[in-house]
mmCIF file of C-alpha atoms in Angstrom:
data_model
loop_
_atom_site.group_PDB
_atom_site.id
_atom_site.type_symbol
_atom_site.label_atom_id
_atom_site.label_comp_id
_atom_site.label_asym_id
_atom_site.label_seq_id
_atom_site.Cartn_x
_atom_site.Cartn_y
_atom_site.Cartn_z
ATOM 1 C CA MET A 58 26.809 -5.693 5.237
ATOM 2 C CA ALA A 59 23.703 -5.921 4.728
ATOM 3 C CA GLN A 60 21.351 -7.668 1.935
ATOM 4 C CA ILE A 61 19.579 -4.935 0.183
ATOM 5 C CA ILE A 62 15.840 -5.630 -0.730
ATOM 6 C CA ASP A 63 15.583 -4.341 -4.336
ATOM 7 C CA GLY A 64 11.550 -3.182 -3.843
ATOM 8 C CA LYS A 65 12.029 -2.136 -7.464
ATOM 9 C CA ALA A 66 13.162 -5.157 -9.369
ATOM 10 C CA ILE A 67 10.339 -7.355 -6.822
ATOM 11 C CA ALA A 68 7.420 -5.084 -7.977
ATOM 12 C CA ALA A 69 8.449 -4.993 -10.975
ATOM 13 C CA ARG A 70 8.202 -8.888 -11.647
ATOM 14 C CA ILE A 71 4.352 -8.421 -9.638
ATOM 15 C CA ARG A 72 3.708 -6.121 -12.347
ATOM 16 C CA GLU A 73 3.715 -8.846 -14.921
ATOM 17 C CA GLU A 74 2.496 -11.351 -13.587
ATOM 18 C CA VAL A 75 -1.012 -9.100 -12.869
ATOM 19 C CA LYS A 76 -0.126 -8.096 -16.806
ATOM 20 C CA ALA A 77 -0.161 -11.793 -18.360
ATOM 21 C CA GLY A 78 -3.242 -12.104 -15.447
ATOM 22 C CA VAL A 79 -4.985 -9.183 -17.411
ATOM 23 C CA GLU A 80 -4.060 -10.672 -21.247
ATOM 24 C CA GLU A 81 -5.841 -13.825 -19.880
ATOM 25 C CA LEU A 82 -9.235 -11.960 -19.298
ATOM 26 C CA ARG A 83 -9.116 -10.697 -21.886
ATOM 27 C CA ARG A 84 -9.202 -13.388 -23.949
ATOM 28 C CA GLN A 85 -12.579 -14.164 -21.947
ATOM 29 C CA GLY A 86 -13.847 -11.436 -23.640
ATOM 30 C CA LYS A 87 -13.135 -9.249 -19.529
ATOM 31 C CA THR A 88 -11.745 -5.386 -19.045
ATOM 32 C CA VAL A 89 -9.587 -4.459 -15.622
ATOM 33 C CA THR A 90 -11.244 -1.448 -15.581
ATOM 34 C CA LEU A 91 -9.970 1.056 -12.417
ATOM 35 C CA ALA A 92 -11.894 4.627 -11.526
ATOM 36 C CA VAL A 93 -9.659 6.997 -9.969
ATOM 37 C CA ILE A 94 -11.424 10.439 -8.393
ATOM 38 C CA GLN A 95 -9.249 12.781 -7.755
ATOM 39 C CA VAL A 96 -10.812 16.221 -6.172
ATOM 40 C CA GLY A 97 -9.132 19.742 -6.747
ATOM 41 C CA GLU A 98 -5.002 19.887 -7.625
ATOM 42 C CA ASP A 99 -3.138 19.141 -4.788
ATOM 43 C CA PRO A 100 0.097 18.582 -6.089
ATOM 44 C CA ALA A 101 1.104 14.796 -4.696
ATOM 45 C CA SER A 102 -1.977 14.096 -5.960
ATOM 46 C CA CYS A 103 -1.346 14.478 -9.114
ATOM 47 C CA VAL A 104 2.685 13.542 -9.563
ATOM 48 C CA TYR A 105 0.168 9.992 -7.960
ATOM 49 C CA VAL A 106 -2.441 9.768 -9.810
ATOM 50 C CA ARG A 107 0.049 9.875 -12.597
ATOM 51 C CA ASN A 108 1.906 7.278 -11.242
ATOM 52 C CA LYS A 109 -1.638 5.197 -11.492
ATOM 53 C CA GLU A 110 -2.394 6.327 -14.834
ATOM 54 C CA LYS A 111 0.884 5.446 -16.558
ATOM 55 C CA ALA A 112 0.668 2.307 -14.317
ATOM 56 C CA CYS A 113 -2.913 0.631 -15.747
ATOM 57 C CA ARG A 114 -1.394 1.803 -18.965
ATOM 58 C CA GLU A 115 1.700 -0.188 -18.920
ATOM 59 C CA LEU A 116 -0.701 -3.860 -17.699
ATOM 60 C CA SER A 117 -3.313 -2.924 -20.441
ATOM 61 C CA ILE A 118 -5.375 -2.441 -17.445
ATOM 62 C CA HIS A 119 -8.986 -0.009 -18.290
ATOM 63 C CA SER A 120 -8.475 3.622 -16.524
ATOM 64 C CA LEU A 121 -11.196 6.851 -15.700
ATOM 65 C CA ILE A 122 -10.096 9.511 -14.257
ATOM 66 C CA TYR A 123 -12.151 11.487 -12.723
ATOM 67 C CA ARG A 124 -11.070 15.250 -12.018
ATOM 68 C CA PRO A 125 -13.280 17.473 -10.263
ATOM 69 C CA SER A 126 -12.569 20.269 -8.706
ATOM 70 C CA GLU A 127 -11.811 20.936 -5.071
ATOM 71 C CA SER A 128 -15.246 23.264 -4.193
ATOM 72 C CA ILE A 129 -17.551 19.554 -5.529
ATOM 73 C CA PRO A 130 -20.402 19.487 -3.338
ATOM 74 C CA GLU A 131 -19.626 16.154 -0.671
ATOM 75 C CA GLY A 132 -23.059 15.142 -1.877
ATOM 76 C CA GLU A 133 -21.759 15.139 -5.545
ATOM 77 C CA LEU A 134 -18.910 13.399 -4.856
ATOM 78 C CA LEU A 135 -20.909 11.013 -2.276
ATOM 79 C CA ALA A 136 -23.287 10.611 -6.028
ATOM 80 C CA LEU A 137 -20.367 9.585 -8.056
ATOM 81 C CA VAL A 138 -19.406 6.912 -6.080
ATOM 82 C CA GLU A 139 -22.583 5.736 -6.217
ATOM 83 C CA GLU A 140 -22.481 5.650 -9.613
ATOM 84 C CA LEU A 141 -19.202 4.240 -10.267
ATOM 85 C CA ASN A 142 -20.489 1.222 -7.552
ATOM 86 C CA GLY A 143 -23.578 0.495 -9.890
ATOM 87 C CA ARG A 144 -21.436 -0.047 -12.723
ATOM 88 C CA THR A 145 -19.993 -3.785 -14.221
ATOM 89 C CA ASP A 146 -17.675 -2.418 -16.145
ATOM 90 C CA VAL A 147 -15.817 -1.433 -12.921
ATOM 91 C CA ASP A 148 -13.891 -3.599 -10.706
ATOM 92 C CA GLY A 149 -11.912 -1.072 -9.125
ATOM 93 C CA ILE A 150 -12.814 2.109 -7.286
ATOM 94 C CA LEU A 151 -9.545 4.456 -6.152
ATOM 95 C CA VAL A 152 -10.416 8.373 -3.762
ATOM 96 C CA GLN A 153 -7.565 9.972 -4.274
ATOM 97 C CA LEU A 154 -6.359 11.575 -0.745
ATOM 98 C CA PRO A 155 -6.331 14.239 1.049
ATOM 99 C CA LEU A 156 -9.960 15.619 0.332
ATOM 100 C CA PRO A 157 -10.774 19.192 0.489
ATOM 101 C CA ALA A 158 -11.688 20.081 4.581
ATOM 102 C CA HIS A 159 -15.189 20.548 3.602
ATOM 103 C CA ILE A 160 -15.517 16.477 2.799
ATOM 104 C CA SER A 161 -15.628 13.961 4.871
ATOM 105 C CA GLU A 162 -12.715 11.361 4.106
ATOM 106 C CA LYS A 163 -14.791 9.027 6.200
ATOM 107 C CA LYS A 164 -18.293 8.768 4.528
ATOM 108 C CA VAL A 165 -16.690 8.734 1.307
ATOM 109 C CA LEU A 166 -14.625 5.710 1.543
ATOM 110 C CA MET A 167 -17.296 4.119 3.579
ATOM 111 C CA ALA A 168 -19.800 4.180 0.127
ATOM 112 C CA ILE A 169 -17.008 3.028 -1.635
ATOM 113 C CA ASP A 170 -18.611 -1.092 -2.299
ATOM 114 C CA PRO A 171 -16.079 -2.709 -0.332
ATOM 115 C CA SER A 172 -16.364 -5.328 -3.590
ATOM 116 C CA LYS A 173 -14.336 -1.944 -5.677
ATOM 117 C CA ASP A 174 -12.236 -0.646 -2.977
ATOM 118 C CA VAL A 175 -9.123 -1.560 -3.817
ATOM 119 C CA ASP A 176 -7.234 0.425 -1.562
ATOM 120 C CA GLY A 177 -8.209 -1.013 0.962
ATOM 121 C CA PHE A 178 -8.737 1.062 3.933
ATOM 122 C CA HIS A 179 -13.052 0.481 3.899
ATOM 123 C CA PRO A 180 -14.222 -1.100 7.365
ATOM 124 C CA TYR A 181 -15.359 -5.043 5.281
ATOM 125 C CA ASN A 182 -12.288 -5.157 4.378
ATOM 126 C CA ALA A 183 -10.842 -4.173 7.591
ATOM 127 C CA GLY A 184 -12.625 -6.825 9.340
ATOM 128 C CA ALA A 185 -11.965 -9.878 6.727
ATOM 129 C CA LEU A 186 -7.902 -8.965 7.550
ATOM 130 C CA ALA A 187 -8.646 -9.409 10.889
ATOM 131 C CA CYS A 188 -10.878 -11.882 10.894
ATOM 132 C CA GLY A 189 -8.593 -14.023 8.343
ATOM 133 C CA GLU A 190 -11.842 -13.724 5.699
ATOM 134 C CA PRO A 191 -11.141 -13.003 2.010
ATOM 135 C CA GLY A 192 -10.796 -9.992 0.759
ATOM 136 C CA PHE A 193 -9.337 -6.099 -0.499
ATOM 137 C CA VAL A 194 -5.350 -5.715 1.432
ATOM 138 C CA PRO A 195 -3.999 -2.078 1.877
ATOM 139 C CA CYS A 196 -1.397 -2.056 -0.931
ATOM 140 C CA THR A 197 1.706 -0.963 1.099
ATOM 141 C CA PRO A 198 1.137 -4.448 4.320
ATOM 142 C CA ALA A 199 0.599 -6.359 1.186
ATOM 143 C CA GLY A 200 4.054 -5.866 -0.373
ATOM 144 C CA ILE A 201 5.834 -5.170 2.731
ATOM 145 C CA ILE A 202 4.443 -9.061 2.815
ATOM 146 C CA GLN A 203 5.723 -9.595 -0.888
ATOM 147 C CA LEU A 204 9.452 -8.157 -0.119
ATOM 148 C CA LEU A 205 10.609 -10.229 2.118
ATOM 149 C CA LYS A 206 8.856 -13.680 0.783
ATOM 150 C CA ARG A 207 9.974 -12.747 -2.190
ATOM 151 C CA SER A 208 13.232 -12.178 -0.763
ATOM 152 C CA GLY A 209 13.484 -15.468 0.808
ATOM 153 C CA ILE A 210 12.896 -14.144 4.739
ATOM 154 C CA SER A 211 10.951 -16.186 6.679
ATOM 155 C CA ILE A 212 8.143 -14.579 8.623
ATOM 156 C CA SER A 213 7.023 -18.316 10.208
ATOM 157 C CA GLY A 214 8.724 -18.239 14.190
ATOM 158 C CA LYS A 215 10.205 -14.773 13.662
ATOM 159 C CA GLU A 216 9.241 -12.252 16.435
ATOM 160 C CA CYS A 217 8.433 -9.129 14.414
ATOM 161 C CA VAL A 218 8.166 -5.584 15.874
ATOM 162 C CA VAL A 219 5.799 -2.501 14.103
ATOM 163 C CA ILE A 220 6.588 0.681 14.977
ATOM 164 C CA GLY A 221 3.512 2.409 14.033
ATOM 165 C CA ARG A 222 -0.097 1.708 14.706
ATOM 166 C CA SER A 223 -1.940 3.852 11.700
ATOM 167 C CA ASN A 224 -5.127 2.125 10.129
ATOM 168 C CA ILE A 225 -3.340 2.398 6.369
ATOM 169 C CA VAL A 226 -0.265 0.432 7.152
ATOM 170 C CA GLY A 227 0.469 -0.238 10.897
ATOM 171 C CA LYS A 228 -2.228 -2.465 11.978
ATOM 172 C CA PRO A 229 -3.001 -4.258 8.564
ATOM 173 C CA VAL A 230 0.706 -5.047 8.129
ATOM 174 C CA ALA A 231 0.874 -5.761 11.538
ATOM 175 C CA GLN A 232 -2.216 -8.713 10.767
ATOM 176 C CA LEU A 233 -0.650 -10.490 7.942
ATOM 177 C CA LEU A 234 2.568 -10.311 9.586
ATOM 178 C CA LEU A 235 0.476 -12.225 12.432
ATOM 179 C CA ARG A 236 -1.475 -14.177 9.092
ATOM 180 C CA GLU A 237 2.245 -16.124 8.133
ATOM 181 C CA ASN A 238 2.678 -16.361 11.841
ATOM 182 C CA GLY A 239 5.171 -13.822 12.469
ATOM 183 C CA THR A 240 5.220 -13.342 16.480
ATOM 184 C CA VAL A 241 3.960 -10.002 16.206
ATOM 185 C CA THR A 242 4.022 -6.490 18.788
ATOM 186 C CA ILE A 243 2.782 -3.107 17.404
ATOM 187 C CA ALA A 244 4.729 -0.258 19.104
ATOM 188 C CA HIS A 245 4.283 3.470 18.661
ATOM 189 C CA SER A 246 5.132 6.858 20.301
ATOM 190 C CA LYS A 247 3.519 5.904 23.688
ATOM 191 C CA THR A 248 6.030 2.903 24.003
ATOM 192 C CA GLU A 249 8.481 2.646 26.570
ATOM 193 C CA ASN A 250 11.766 1.320 26.028
ATOM 194 C CA LEU A 251 11.008 1.796 22.269
ATOM 195 C CA LYS A 252 14.570 1.010 21.316
ATOM 196 C CA GLU A 253 14.786 -2.226 23.805
ATOM 197 C CA VAL A 254 11.255 -2.762 21.997
ATOM 198 C CA ALA A 255 12.044 -2.397 19.026
ATOM 199 C CA SER A 256 15.927 -4.524 19.301
ATOM 200 C CA ARG A 257 14.020 -7.351 19.496
ATOM 201 C CA ALA A 258 12.667 -8.204 16.266
ATOM 202 C CA GLU A 259 13.921 -10.233 13.600
ATOM 203 C CA ILE A 260 11.604 -8.756 11.398
ATOM 204 C CA LEU A 261 11.203 -4.790 11.430
ATOM 205 C CA VAL A 262 8.926 -2.386 10.185
ATOM 206 C CA ALA A 263 9.545 1.377 10.597
ATOM 207 C CA ALA A 264 6.518 3.227 9.943
ATOM 208 C CA THR A 265 7.152 6.113 11.622
ATOM 209 C CA GLY A 266 6.602 9.316 10.210
ATOM 210 C CA LYS A 267 9.721 10.768 11.401
ATOM 211 C CA ALA A 268 12.813 10.946 9.361
ATOM 212 C CA GLU A 269 15.737 8.664 9.660
ATOM 213 C CA MET A 270 14.237 8.059 13.877
ATOM 214 C CA ILE A 271 15.245 3.851 12.944
ATOM 215 C CA THR A 272 19.165 4.404 13.890
ATOM 216 C CA ARG A 273 21.246 1.331 14.865
ATOM 217 C CA GLU A 274 20.470 1.815 18.480
ATOM 218 C CA TYR A 275 17.112 0.332 17.778
ATOM 219 C CA VAL A 276 17.713 -2.603 15.052
ATOM 220 C CA ARG A 277 19.240 -6.260 15.935
ATOM 221 C CA PRO A 278 22.202 -7.348 14.559
ATOM 222 C CA GLY A 279 21.340 -9.264 11.245
ATOM 223 C CA ALA A 280 17.249 -8.654 11.118
ATOM 224 C CA ALA A 281 15.273 -7.379 7.902
ATOM 225 C CA VAL A 282 14.835 -3.519 8.089
ATOM 226 C CA ILE A 283 11.879 -3.255 6.222
ATOM 227 C CA ASP A 284 11.334 1.133 6.199
ATOM 228 C CA VAL A 285 8.181 2.305 4.811
ATOM 229 C CA GLY A 286 8.191 5.964 5.041
ATOM 230 C CA ILE A 287 9.434 8.930 2.885
ATOM 231 C CA HIS A 288 10.401 11.926 3.036
ATOM 232 C CA ARG A 289 12.530 14.987 1.603
ATOM 233 C CA ASP A 290 15.290 16.364 2.936
ATOM 234 C CA GLU A 291 16.958 20.594 2.865
ATOM 235 C CA HIS A 292 18.253 19.635 -0.547
ATOM 236 C CA ASN A 293 15.374 17.509 -2.341
ATOM 237 C CA ARG A 294 16.594 14.525 -1.430
ATOM 238 C CA LEU A 295 14.539 11.506 -0.441
ATOM 239 C CA ARG A 296 14.910 10.098 2.780
ATOM 240 C CA GLY A 297 13.151 6.586 5.084
ATOM 241 C CA ASP A 298 12.163 5.959 8.598
ATOM 242 C CA VAL A 299 15.450 4.870 8.985
ATOM 243 C CA ASN A 300 18.448 6.600 9.243
ATOM 244 C CA PHE A 301 19.931 4.099 6.247
ATOM 245 C CA ALA A 302 23.470 4.041 6.888
ATOM 246 C CA ASP A 303 24.381 4.569 10.496
ATOM 247 C CA VAL A 304 21.561 0.859 10.276
ATOM 248 C CA PHE A 305 23.041 -0.859 7.011
ATOM 249 C CA ASP A 306 26.203 -2.377 8.405
ATOM 250 C CA VAL A 307 23.970 -3.362 11.851
ATOM 251 C CA ALA A 308 20.701 -5.216 9.335
ATOM 252 C CA GLY A 309 20.639 -8.383 7.591
ATOM 253 C CA ALA A 310 18.431 -6.920 4.411
ATOM 254 C CA ILE A 311 17.083 -3.590 4.079
ATOM 255 C CA THR A 312 14.976 -1.836 1.991
ATOM 256 C CA PRO A 313 16.275 1.757 0.683
ATOM 257 C CA VAL A 314 14.412 5.070 0.215
ATOM 258 C CA PRO A 315 13.639 4.995 -2.339
ATOM 259 C CA GLY A 316 13.741 2.229 -4.083
ATOM 260 C CA GLY A 317 11.538 -0.360 -1.902
ATOM 261 C CA VAL A 318 8.806 -0.491 -0.601
ATOM 262 C CA GLY A 319 7.276 2.493 -2.347
ATOM 263 C CA PRO A 320 7.413 0.352 -5.856
ATOM 264 C CA MET A 321 5.430 -2.521 -4.324
ATOM 265 C CA THR A 322 2.427 0.160 -3.235
ATOM 266 C CA ILE A 323 1.160 0.893 -7.002
ATOM 267 C CA ALA A 324 1.781 -2.569 -7.790
ATOM 268 C CA MET A 325 -0.358 -4.344 -5.179
ATOM 269 C CA LEU A 326 -3.044 -1.800 -6.239
ATOM 270 C CA MET A 327 -2.091 -3.388 -9.473
ATOM 271 C CA GLN A 328 -3.104 -7.049 -8.335
ATOM 272 C CA ASN A 329 -5.988 -6.027 -6.179
ATOM 273 C CA CYS A 330 -8.299 -4.062 -9.737
ATOM 274 C CA LEU A 331 -6.256 -7.422 -10.935
ATOM 275 C CA GLU A 332 -8.603 -9.707 -8.270
ATOM 276 C CA GLY A 333 -10.985 -7.380 -8.465
ATOM 277 C CA ALA A 334 -11.947 -8.667 -11.513
ATOM 278 C CA ARG A 335 -11.806 -12.100 -11.770
ATOM 279 C CA ARG A 336 -14.227 -11.806 -8.258
ATOM 280 C CA SER A 337 -16.548 -10.069 -10.823
ATOM 281 C CA PHE A 338 -15.836 -11.922 -13.631
ATOM 282 C CA SER A 339 -16.669 -14.992 -11.760
ATOM 283 C CA GLU A 340 -19.398 -13.201 -10.363
ATOM 284 C CA LYS A 341 -18.547 -14.973 -6.691
ATOM 285 C CA PRO A 342 -19.280 -12.046 -3.943
ATOM 286 C CA LEU A 343 -16.663 -10.636 -2.257
#
C-alpha cells in the first residue's frame, strides 16, 4: 500500500514559512508585491487569478491585479509589462495564460524582466536553471521537488523518469531532479517501449496530458509516483494522468489528484515572490 503524499499539508507548511519571511521583510520596511495581469474573462483564468489573489491576501503579500479587456492591443499589453518592470515597488510579474490569439505569448513573456519573472518562464531563467545559476524556477517543478524532499524521499542516485517534455513542467523538473543528483530519463509520446522505460523508475513523474494514462504496467513496485495531470471526467470529477486506483497498491508513494501537486504550485509562486522581494531589497541583481 502506497504512502499518499499530502500536497495540501506540505503546501500549508511552505505558505507558513513564506508568511514568516514576508513579515520579516515588513519589519525591515519592505512590502512584498505581486502584479498579475489577466487579459479577458477566460473562466479557468478567473479561478486561477482569484486563487492567487487569495493566497497573497493570506500571506500578507500585496497584489496588484490588472484585468484589461480581451481586445487590448498587443502594444498596450507590452507597455503595461514595461511599466511594471520599471516600478521599484513591484517584486514579481505574472501574466496569466492563455492570452487572446492576436497577442504573442512568447513576446509578452519575453518582455517581463527576468528578475521579476516569478513564473520562471523567461528564457533567461530557463537558461539559468540549465546552467545551475541563480534564477526563478517554474512553480510546479519546484513544488514537485519539495513534495519529494519533505516526504522523506531521497532523489540522489535514484533512477528518475519524467514522462512529458513541456517547457513548463517536463524539461525543468528533469533538470531539477538532475540537480539533486538523480539519474534522469525524459520520455514522451515518441518514446519506444514507454512502459518498459517508465517501469525502470524509482521516481516517476507523469506529465502526459492524458487522463489516467499511467497504469500499473508503467510503475516499478515501490516507486514514488508524482501525478502532474489534472482533468475533469464526464461527472465533473478531477482525475490525474495516473490511474490512482490501479497504481496505488504497486507504488511506494503517490500523489493524489486533487490534493497532490496542485496546491504546491501556488505555494511555490508565493515563495518566488518572497525571493524576488529579498533580492530587490538587498539590491543584488538576479
